Every structure is written in structure tokens, then in C-alpha cells.
DNA sequence: GTTCATGCAAATCGTTTGCACAATG
DNA sequence: CATTGTGCAAACGATTTGCATGAAC
């Protein structure tokens, strides 16, 4: 039995979503907080976090994180891609050549100069496949 | 004039590096700490962090971080790649198709099943190019 | 009126730092 | 002996949570 959860309407959450859909930045919680404090002077940062997480739950926004909240250290200093198991969280180096053409391809989509890229694959590792 | 810095030999740092080169995991600081505490019961976590950062400075290990220490929220929930400016830190969505063949290519390098991938390009944005 | 949303402050968690002492070169 | 490394504890910064009150349905 999944926990049931109902969402009520909230002006603050509504405005947070509007702020996010209205910008091409990738805002942090504090940015949202600073913007919205002008309209709701009593707004609390904790509530911004709560609503951002609810919007993620609802699938209305995405949280761009990477490998979780821990720093990870790697003695393999050569450029390489990573695989992250969605079930157990283990991280594996992927032994395939770097696709440098992607840098050129991506450069052409905007007025930017690209030096390198990082890539992470997500799925299930051998252990978790069984 | 860059600040000069000399590194002395330290058994703890030596062992931290050995631990990292001897594993294919991508350890966190606490993992290293727990391993090494068996050998050095008085070891402090703060010192582990200090040494990990020194090893990164020396280019002997890598710190796999992503977009800095802040969570970033994005109302664009469609899969897309990101560009991150190395100078100003701004994040831009990259408007190019997802390279799904890469999932197959990467799957073949190990016994894993891949559902999707993320990619981040790094370089200079239009503002910082000038 | 039951449940969810809010503000506030305190708590939590990963990481960094100040300090006094020990080890290195 | 000048400088770096260490342990310890406190500080830090981003995020979460407990609690009492207010709003939604």
C-alpha cells in the first residue's frame, strides 16, 4: 500500500512553479526565495524547499542532481563515463571512448565554446538485474 | 604570483591514495575514513577531507562533482542536455536530440541494463567568450 | 473539522576551519 | 627551525524537520 497524499492549492507553490517555468536559468532554492520574498515578505526558506520537493514529486519540475549528496573520489583521472545503478547506487566506470564529436554538435546549438563533457548512464547493475 | 605550496610526505595521505587506487568503487570521504580508522584509530574525518582535497590539487584523484553544491531546479522536464559555463557558472539547456544509441553502446561494455543517460557540456558561454 | 500548508527555529548532515601540538625535511 | 600535517572541536552552509498556527476542502 503506497502512502496516499493529497495536494491542496497553495498560492506560494503556484508562484514558485510560475517562477520556474518563466525562467531559463536553473534556479537554486535561495534564488526562488529571494524572488518570492518580495511578494510574500513572511515567506520562509524552509517552505520554499518543501514546495520545491512537492513539485518534483508531482513531476512538474526536475531536480538536477548528479550522484547524490556526497562527494565521490576517483583515482581514475582519465576522462571516462560513469554508470550509476538506480537500485543500489553503485558507480561503475564505463570503458568506452569519449564521443568528442558531441562537443562540436552541441557547440552549434548556441553561441558557446565547449571544452569537454561528462556523461552518466543510469539503469541496473549486474547484481541488481538478478 | 601564485601561492607556492610544498607537500610533505604523510603516511595517512599515502594510504588514502592507495585505498582509492585499489578500489573500483567511487568512495566517499566517510568510506575512506571508516577503512583507515582500523589502521589509524585516532584518524579524524577532517583530516581525511583535507588529504582528499590535497590529492585532488595534486591531480592524483578526481572529485566527481556536478553543478556545485546547490540543488538546481528546472521546469523543463523533458530530457535534455546541459551546458555549464566554467567561468560564470550559468547553466543553459542544450537543444539537441538525445543520443539514445549511446545507451546501447555503453550497455555492451558491462553486464548492465541502461535506461537513460545525462550529459553536461563544459566551456564558456557567449557572455564570457567576449 | 480533518488534513495539508506555513513560519519559525532548531536540528541534521556533509564539509571546512581554527587552534595547539606533532611530524617532516 | 620553518613549515606542513594532525586531532579535536567548533563553525559553516545547504537542506530538513518538529511544532503550533492558519488555510483549503
mmCIF file of C-alpha atoms (C1' of nucleotides) in Angstrom:
data_model
loop_
_atom_site.group_PDB
_atom_site.id
_atom_site.type_symbol
_atom_site.label_atom_id
_atom_site.label_comp_id
_atom_site.label_asym_id
_atom_site.label_seq_id
_atom_site.Cartn_x
_atom_site.Cartn_y
_atom_site.Cartn_z
ATOM 1 C CA UNK A 1 0.000 0.000 0.000
ATOM 2 C CA UNK A 2 1.558 3.269 -1.073
ATOM 3 C CA UNK A 3 1.084 6.217 1.224
ATOM 4 C CA UNK A 4 -1.722 8.390 -0.024
ATOM 5 C CA UNK A 5 -1.074 12.064 -0.421
ATOM 6 C CA UNK A 6 -3.361 14.866 -1.473
ATOM 7 C CA UNK A 7 -2.140 18.230 -2.607
ATOM 8 C CA UNK A 8 -4.113 21.341 -1.834
ATOM 9 C CA UNK A 9 -3.863 24.570 -3.663
ATOM 10 C CA UNK A 10 -1.272 26.974 -2.359
ATOM 11 C CA UNK A 11 -0.515 30.417 -3.739
ATOM 12 C CA UNK A 12 3.128 30.134 -2.811
ATOM 13 C CA UNK A 13 3.605 26.814 -4.577
ATOM 14 C CA UNK A 14 1.717 28.155 -7.582
ATOM 15 C CA UNK A 15 4.059 31.149 -7.764
ATOM 16 C CA UNK A 16 7.169 29.004 -7.308
ATOM 17 C CA UNK A 17 6.117 26.922 -10.290
ATOM 18 C CA UNK A 18 5.404 30.040 -12.320
ATOM 19 C CA UNK A 19 8.814 31.442 -11.470
ATOM 20 C CA UNK A 20 10.486 28.251 -12.633
ATOM 21 C CA UNK A 21 8.531 27.946 -15.862
ATOM 22 C CA UNK A 22 9.220 31.604 -16.573
ATOM 23 C CA UNK A 23 12.997 31.424 -16.466
ATOM 24 C CA UNK A 24 15.664 29.655 -18.445
ATOM 25 C CA UNK A 25 18.067 29.858 -15.523
ATOM 26 C CA UNK A 26 18.250 26.747 -13.391
ATOM 27 C CA UNK A 27 17.454 28.387 -10.105
ATOM 28 C CA UNK A 28 18.521 27.388 -6.643
ATOM 29 C CA UNK A 29 16.161 27.411 -3.690
ATOM 30 C CA UNK A 30 17.606 30.683 -2.446
ATOM 31 C CA UNK A 31 17.056 32.378 -5.774
ATOM 32 C CA UNK A 32 13.393 31.379 -5.660
ATOM 33 C CA UNK A 33 13.232 32.522 -2.069
ATOM 34 C CA UNK A 34 14.695 35.946 -2.856
ATOM 35 C CA UNK A 35 12.364 36.466 -5.787
ATOM 36 C CA UNK A 36 9.266 35.465 -3.878
ATOM 37 C CA UNK A 37 10.061 37.280 -0.683
ATOM 38 C CA UNK A 38 9.212 40.494 -2.485
ATOM 39 C CA UNK A 39 5.628 39.272 -2.861
ATOM 40 C CA UNK A 40 5.396 37.324 0.393
ATOM 41 C CA UNK A 41 7.616 39.056 2.945
ATOM 42 C CA UNK A 42 6.888 36.410 5.557
ATOM 43 C CA UNK A 43 7.888 33.556 3.262
ATOM 44 C CA UNK A 44 10.287 31.077 4.830
ATOM 45 C CA UNK A 45 13.122 29.320 3.091
ATOM 46 C CA UNK A 46 12.038 26.033 4.604
ATOM 47 C CA UNK A 47 8.708 26.355 2.893
ATOM 48 C CA UNK A 48 10.386 27.025 -0.443
ATOM 49 C CA UNK A 49 12.304 23.768 -0.045
ATOM 50 C CA UNK A 50 9.146 21.920 0.921
ATOM 51 C CA UNK A 51 7.282 23.188 -2.114
ATOM 52 C CA UNK A 52 10.151 22.543 -4.496
ATOM 53 C CA UNK A 53 10.228 18.944 -3.330
ATOM 54 C CA UNK A 54 6.465 18.644 -3.745
ATOM 55 C CA UNK A 55 6.701 19.997 -7.292
ATOM 56 C CA UNK A 56 9.354 17.375 -8.017
ATOM 57 C CA UNK A 57 7.052 14.690 -6.556
ATOM 58 C CA UNK A 58 4.333 15.935 -8.852
ATOM 59 C CA UNK A 59 6.663 15.713 -11.814
ATOM 60 C CA UNK A 60 6.211 19.383 -12.610
ATOM 61 C CA UNK A 61 9.870 20.276 -12.180
ATOM 62 C CA UNK A 62 13.153 18.406 -12.082
ATOM 63 C CA UNK A 63 15.908 18.489 -9.518
ATOM 64 C CA UNK A 64 19.206 18.416 -11.363
ATOM 65 C CA UNK A 65 21.357 16.415 -9.079
ATOM 66 C CA UNK A 66 24.049 14.001 -10.058
ATOM 67 C CA UNK A 67 25.414 11.319 -7.797
ATOM 68 C CA UNK A 68 23.592 12.160 -4.617
ATOM 69 C CA UNK A 69 24.689 14.499 -1.889
ATOM 70 C CA UNK A 70 28.101 13.016 -1.200
ATOM 71 C CA UNK A 71 31.337 13.972 -2.844
ATOM 72 C CA UNK A 72 32.812 10.991 -4.652
ATOM 73 C CA UNK A 73 36.514 10.488 -5.177
ATOM 74 C CA UNK A 74 38.030 8.538 -8.011
ATOM 75 C CA UNK A 75 41.637 7.551 -8.616
ATOM 76 C CA UNK A 76 40.895 7.094 -12.313
ATOM 77 C CA UNK A 77 41.873 10.545 -13.541
ATOM 78 C CA UNK A 78 41.468 9.760 -17.236
ATOM 79 C CA UNK A 79 38.265 11.071 -18.768
ATOM 80 C CA UNK A 80 35.603 8.380 -18.666
ATOM 81 C CA UNK A 81 31.867 7.987 -18.337
ATOM 82 C CA UNK A 82 30.027 6.662 -15.309
ATOM 83 C CA UNK A 83 27.236 4.213 -14.780
ATOM 84 C CA UNK A 84 25.042 4.616 -11.697
ATOM 85 C CA UNK A 85 22.761 1.824 -10.543
ATOM 86 C CA UNK A 86 19.307 3.188 -9.825
ATOM 87 C CA UNK A 87 18.683 0.443 -7.298
ATOM 88 C CA UNK A 88 21.831 0.103 -5.203
ATOM 89 C CA UNK A 89 23.582 3.362 -6.069
ATOM 90 C CA UNK A 90 26.852 1.744 -7.034
ATOM 91 C CA UNK A 91 29.001 3.626 -9.509
ATOM 92 C CA UNK A 92 30.957 1.910 -12.264
ATOM 93 C CA UNK A 93 33.402 3.314 -14.784
ATOM 94 C CA UNK A 94 32.264 2.803 -18.355
ATOM 95 C CA UNK A 95 35.004 1.613 -20.659
ATOM 96 C CA UNK A 96 34.100 3.269 -23.927
ATOM 97 C CA UNK A 97 35.775 6.027 -25.914
ATOM 98 C CA UNK A 98 34.832 9.651 -25.310
ATOM 99 C CA UNK A 99 32.489 10.892 -28.017
ATOM 100 C CA UNK A 100 34.271 14.102 -28.844
ATOM 101 C CA UNK A 101 32.081 14.856 -31.869
ATOM 102 C CA UNK A 102 29.300 15.598 -29.404
ATOM 103 C CA UNK A 103 31.156 18.714 -28.320
ATOM 104 C CA UNK A 104 31.051 20.103 -31.863
ATOM 105 C CA UNK A 105 27.435 19.100 -32.281
ATOM 106 C CA UNK A 106 26.442 20.814 -29.054
ATOM 107 C CA UNK A 107 28.555 23.900 -29.780
ATOM 108 C CA UNK A 108 26.491 24.590 -32.877
ATOM 109 C CA UNK A 109 23.243 24.834 -30.923
ATOM 110 C CA UNK A 110 24.243 28.054 -29.188
ATOM 111 C CA UNK A 111 26.932 30.720 -29.065
ATOM 112 C CA UNK A 112 29.182 28.784 -26.741
ATOM 113 C CA UNK A 113 32.610 27.156 -26.812
ATOM 114 C CA UNK A 114 32.796 23.660 -25.376
ATOM 115 C CA UNK A 115 35.929 22.110 -23.908
ATOM 116 C CA UNK A 116 34.626 18.772 -22.679
ATOM 117 C CA UNK A 117 31.589 16.931 -21.416
ATOM 118 C CA UNK A 118 30.575 14.498 -18.714
ATOM 119 C CA UNK A 119 28.068 11.693 -19.075
ATOM 120 C CA UNK A 120 26.341 9.385 -16.628
ATOM 121 C CA UNK A 121 24.313 6.341 -17.577
ATOM 122 C CA UNK A 122 21.510 5.133 -15.308
ATOM 123 C CA UNK A 123 19.979 1.680 -15.028
ATOM 124 C CA UNK A 124 20.504 -1.567 -13.175
ATOM 125 C CA UNK A 125 23.857 -3.142 -12.419
ATOM 126 C CA UNK A 126 24.564 -6.856 -12.808
ATOM 127 C CA UNK A 127 23.814 -7.628 -9.180
ATOM 128 C CA UNK A 128 20.505 -5.793 -9.180
ATOM 129 C CA UNK A 129 19.454 -7.343 -12.502
ATOM 130 C CA UNK A 130 19.098 -10.752 -10.885
ATOM 131 C CA UNK B 1 52.335 35.256 -8.447
ATOM 132 C CA UNK B 2 50.685 32.018 -7.489
ATOM 133 C CA UNK B 3 50.984 30.965 -3.903
ATOM 134 C CA UNK B 4 53.706 28.379 -3.532
ATOM 135 C CA UNK B 5 52.893 25.133 -1.799
ATOM 136 C CA UNK B 6 55.075 22.225 -0.798
ATOM 137 C CA UNK B 7 53.776 18.805 0.056
ATOM 138 C CA UNK B 8 55.456 16.696 2.688
ATOM 139 C CA UNK B 9 55.160 13.002 2.982
ATOM 140 C CA UNK B 10 52.329 11.744 5.142
ATOM 141 C CA UNK B 11 51.515 8.139 5.856
ATOM 142 C CA UNK B 12 47.824 8.858 6.100
ATOM 143 C CA UNK B 13 47.696 10.603 2.740
ATOM 144 C CA UNK B 14 49.753 7.803 1.219
ATOM 145 C CA UNK B 15 47.265 5.223 2.483
ATOM 146 C CA UNK B 16 44.265 7.245 1.324
ATOM 147 C CA UNK B 17 45.687 7.292 -2.173
ATOM 148 C CA UNK B 18 46.406 3.571 -2.023
ATOM 149 C CA UNK B 19 42.861 2.878 -0.911
ATOM 150 C CA UNK B 20 41.482 4.865 -3.810
ATOM 151 C CA UNK B 21 43.722 3.318 -6.430
ATOM 152 C CA UNK B 22 42.906 -0.114 -5.050
ATOM 153 C CA UNK B 23 39.150 0.084 -5.463
ATOM 154 C CA UNK B 24 36.753 0.428 -8.350
ATOM 155 C CA UNK B 25 34.098 1.892 -6.096
ATOM 156 C CA UNK B 26 33.913 5.659 -6.084
ATOM 157 C CA UNK B 27 34.327 6.162 -2.392
ATOM 158 C CA UNK B 28 33.001 8.922 -0.232
ATOM 159 C CA UNK B 29 35.081 10.579 2.461
ATOM 160 C CA UNK B 30 33.351 8.575 5.164
ATOM 161 C CA UNK B 31 34.091 5.292 3.439
ATOM 162 C CA UNK B 32 37.782 6.188 3.358
ATOM 163 C CA UNK B 33 37.565 7.286 6.960
ATOM 164 C CA UNK B 34 35.969 4.015 8.090
ATOM 165 C CA UNK B 35 38.531 1.937 6.220
ATOM 166 C CA UNK B 36 41.501 3.827 7.546
ATOM 167 C CA UNK B 37 40.327 4.148 11.105
ATOM 168 C CA UNK B 38 41.133 0.478 11.520
ATOM 169 C CA UNK B 39 44.800 1.269 10.908
ATOM 170 C CA UNK B 40 44.857 4.719 12.491
ATOM 171 C CA UNK B 41 42.331 4.726 15.329
ATOM 172 C CA UNK B 42 42.987 8.373 16.083
ATOM 173 C CA UNK B 43 42.358 9.448 12.493
ATOM 174 C CA UNK B 44 39.984 12.355 12.123
ATOM 175 C CA UNK B 45 37.412 12.814 9.412
ATOM 176 C CA UNK B 46 38.534 16.392 8.922
ATOM 177 C CA UNK B 47 41.978 15.163 8.051
ATOM 178 C CA UNK B 48 40.559 12.745 5.510
ATOM 179 C CA UNK B 49 38.822 15.633 3.814
ATOM 180 C CA UNK B 50 41.977 17.726 3.893
ATOM 181 C CA UNK B 51 44.011 14.965 2.318
ATOM 182 C CA UNK B 52 41.411 14.150 -0.299
ATOM 183 C CA UNK B 53 41.436 17.772 -1.352
ATOM 184 C CA UNK B 54 45.232 17.806 -1.466
ATOM 185 C CA UNK B 55 45.230 14.694 -3.659
ATOM 186 C CA UNK B 56 42.811 16.454 -5.988
ATOM 187 C CA UNK B 57 45.128 19.502 -6.050
ATOM 188 C CA UNK B 58 47.971 17.172 -6.959
ATOM 189 C CA UNK B 59 45.911 15.694 -9.771
ATOM 190 C CA UNK B 60 46.211 12.216 -8.332
ATOM 191 C CA UNK B 61 42.494 11.723 -7.852
ATOM 192 C CA UNK B 62 39.325 13.324 -9.154
ATOM 193 C CA UNK B 63 36.364 14.694 -7.278
ATOM 194 C CA UNK B 64 33.237 13.733 -9.186
ATOM 195 C CA UNK B 65 31.017 16.682 -8.614
ATOM 196 C CA UNK B 66 28.490 18.102 -10.970
ATOM 197 C CA UNK B 67 26.977 21.523 -10.735
ATOM 198 C CA UNK B 68 28.403 22.722 -7.471
ATOM 199 C CA UNK B 69 26.933 22.376 -4.031
ATOM 200 C CA UNK B 70 23.482 23.792 -4.689
ATOM 201 C CA UNK B 71 20.456 21.889 -5.816
ATOM 202 C CA UNK B 72 19.186 23.245 -9.119
ATOM 203 C CA UNK B 73 15.548 23.142 -10.175
ATOM 204 C CA UNK B 74 14.337 23.092 -13.728
ATOM 205 C CA UNK B 75 10.801 23.374 -15.066
ATOM 206 C CA UNK B 76 11.904 21.764 -18.330
ATOM 207 C CA UNK B 77 11.038 18.164 -17.519
ATOM 208 C CA UNK B 78 11.781 16.819 -20.998
ATOM 209 C CA UNK B 79 15.100 15.035 -21.269
ATOM 210 C CA UNK B 80 17.775 17.434 -22.428
ATOM 211 C CA UNK B 81 21.472 18.084 -22.011
ATOM 212 C CA UNK B 82 23.015 20.927 -20.066
ATOM 213 C CA UNK B 83 25.805 23.356 -20.713
ATOM 214 C CA UNK B 84 27.664 24.825 -17.749
ATOM 215 C CA UNK B 85 29.892 27.867 -18.140
ATOM 216 C CA UNK B 86 33.203 27.277 -16.436
ATOM 217 C CA UNK B 87 33.631 30.988 -15.835
ATOM 218 C CA UNK B 88 30.298 32.328 -14.614
ATOM 219 C CA UNK B 89 28.582 29.085 -13.674
ATOM 220 C CA UNK B 90 25.450 29.763 -15.699
ATOM 221 C CA UNK B 91 23.531 26.733 -16.895
ATOM 222 C CA UNK B 92 21.908 26.545 -20.303
ATOM 223 C CA UNK B 93 19.695 23.875 -21.826
ATOM 224 C CA UNK B 94 21.194 22.345 -24.956
ATOM 225 C CA UNK B 95 18.729 21.988 -27.798
ATOM 226 C CA UNK B 96 19.911 18.818 -29.479
ATOM 227 C CA UNK B 97 18.377 15.356 -29.742
ATOM 228 C CA UNK B 98 19.156 12.720 -27.131
ATOM 229 C CA UNK B 99 21.729 10.256 -28.434
ATOM 230 C CA UNK B 100 19.920 7.066 -27.486
ATOM 231 C CA UNK B 101 22.381 4.829 -29.346
ATOM 232 C CA UNK B 102 24.869 5.679 -26.623
ATOM 233 C CA UNK B 103 22.819 3.644 -24.166
ATOM 234 C CA UNK B 104 23.229 0.525 -26.303
ATOM 235 C CA UNK B 105 26.894 1.228 -26.846
ATOM 236 C CA UNK B 106 27.513 1.626 -23.127
ATOM 237 C CA UNK B 107 25.380 -1.396 -22.214
ATOM 238 C CA UNK B 108 27.717 -3.616 -24.174
ATOM 239 C CA UNK B 109 30.746 -2.634 -22.091
ATOM 240 C CA UNK B 110 29.445 -4.370 -18.967
ATOM 241 C CA UNK B 111 26.698 -6.582 -17.638
ATOM 242 C CA UNK B 112 24.274 -3.724 -17.041
ATOM 243 C CA UNK B 113 20.947 -2.534 -18.343
ATOM 244 C CA UNK B 114 20.732 1.169 -19.153
ATOM 245 C CA UNK B 115 17.526 3.180 -19.126
ATOM 246 C CA UNK B 116 18.820 6.641 -19.861
ATOM 247 C CA UNK B 117 21.767 8.978 -19.526
ATOM 248 C CA UNK B 118 22.579 12.524 -18.550
ATOM 249 C CA UNK B 119 25.195 14.724 -20.166
ATOM 250 C CA UNK B 120 26.736 18.057 -19.263
ATOM 251 C CA UNK B 121 28.936 20.140 -21.530
ATOM 252 C CA UNK B 122 31.518 22.485 -20.064
ATOM 253 C CA UNK B 123 33.112 25.559 -21.621
ATOM 254 C CA UNK B 124 32.484 29.272 -21.976
ATOM 255 C CA UNK B 125 29.110 30.885 -22.580
ATOM 256 C CA UNK B 126 28.545 33.716 -25.049
ATOM 257 C CA UNK B 127 28.947 36.433 -22.414
ATOM 258 C CA UNK B 128 32.203 35.019 -21.072
ATOM 259 C CA UNK B 129 33.638 34.474 -24.553
ATOM 260 C CA UNK B 130 33.887 38.240 -25.117
ATOM 261 C "C1'" DG C 1 -13.355 19.513 11.154
ATOM 262 C "C1'" DT C 2 -9.730 16.755 9.138
ATOM 263 C "C1'" DT C 3 -5.803 17.295 6.580
ATOM 264 C "C1'" DC C 4 -2.480 19.988 4.301
ATOM 265 C "C1'" DA C 5 0.385 24.409 4.150
ATOM 266 C "C1'" DT C 6 3.048 27.843 6.555
ATOM 267 C "C1'" DG C 7 6.528 30.376 9.525
ATOM 268 C "C1'" DC C 8 9.749 29.928 12.771
ATOM 269 C "C1'" DA C 9 13.547 27.983 14.935
ATOM 270 C "C1'" DA C 10 16.134 24.149 15.899
ATOM 271 C "C1'" DA C 11 18.205 20.074 14.062
ATOM 272 C "C1'" DT C 12 20.731 17.492 10.664
ATOM 273 C "C1'" DC C 13 24.332 16.321 7.518
ATOM 274 C "C1'" DG C 14 28.376 16.784 4.718
ATOM 275 C "C1'" DT C 15 32.297 19.594 4.641
ATOM 276 C "C1'" DT C 16 35.584 23.212 6.226
ATOM 277 C "C1'" DT C 17 38.370 25.696 9.518
ATOM 278 C "C1'" DG C 18 40.970 27.499 13.831
ATOM 279 C "C1'" DC C 19 43.987 26.094 17.037
ATOM 280 C "C1'" DA C 20 47.681 23.849 19.630
ATOM 281 C "C1'" DC C 21 50.784 20.192 19.097
ATOM 282 C "C1'" DA C 22 53.395 16.624 16.435
ATOM 283 C "C1'" DA C 23 55.966 15.276 12.380
ATOM 284 C "C1'" DT C 24 58.609 16.358 8.177
ATOM 285 C "C1'" DG C 25 62.524 17.976 5.646
ATOM 286 C "C1'" DC D 1 63.603 25.693 12.836
ATOM 287 C "C1'" DA D 2 60.433 26.775 9.438
ATOM 288 C "C1'" DT D 3 56.607 24.774 7.562
ATOM 289 C "C1'" DT D 4 53.347 21.192 6.868
ATOM 290 C "C1'" DG D 5 50.343 17.509 8.824
ATOM 291 C "C1'" DT D 6 47.269 16.032 12.550
ATOM 292 C "C1'" DG D 7 43.368 15.549 16.014
ATOM 293 C "C1'" DC D 8 39.907 17.781 18.108
ATOM 294 C "C1'" DA D 9 36.050 20.575 18.321
ATOM 295 C "C1'" DA D 10 33.691 24.292 16.704
ATOM 296 C "C1'" DA D 11 31.900 26.587 12.604
ATOM 297 C "C1'" DC D 12 29.783 26.517 8.297
ATOM 298 C "C1'" DG D 13 26.223 26.249 4.558
ATOM 299 C "C1'" DA D 14 22.580 23.818 2.359
ATOM 300 C "C1'" DT D 15 18.628 21.277 3.423
ATOM 301 C "C1'" DT D 16 15.184 19.041 6.552
ATOM 302 C "C1'" DT D 17 12.084 18.683 10.354
ATOM 303 C "C1'" DG D 18 9.054 19.480 14.758
ATOM 304 C "C1'" DC D 19 5.707 22.194 16.322
ATOM 305 C "C1'" DA D 20 1.953 25.407 16.791
ATOM 306 C "C1'" DT D 21 -0.991 28.148 13.898
ATOM 307 C "C1'" DG D 22 -3.506 29.180 9.585
ATOM 308 C "C1'" DA D 23 -5.703 27.916 5.174
ATOM 309 C "C1'" DA D 24 -8.023 24.537 1.978
ATOM 310 C "C1'" DC D 25 -11.601 21.444 1.015
#
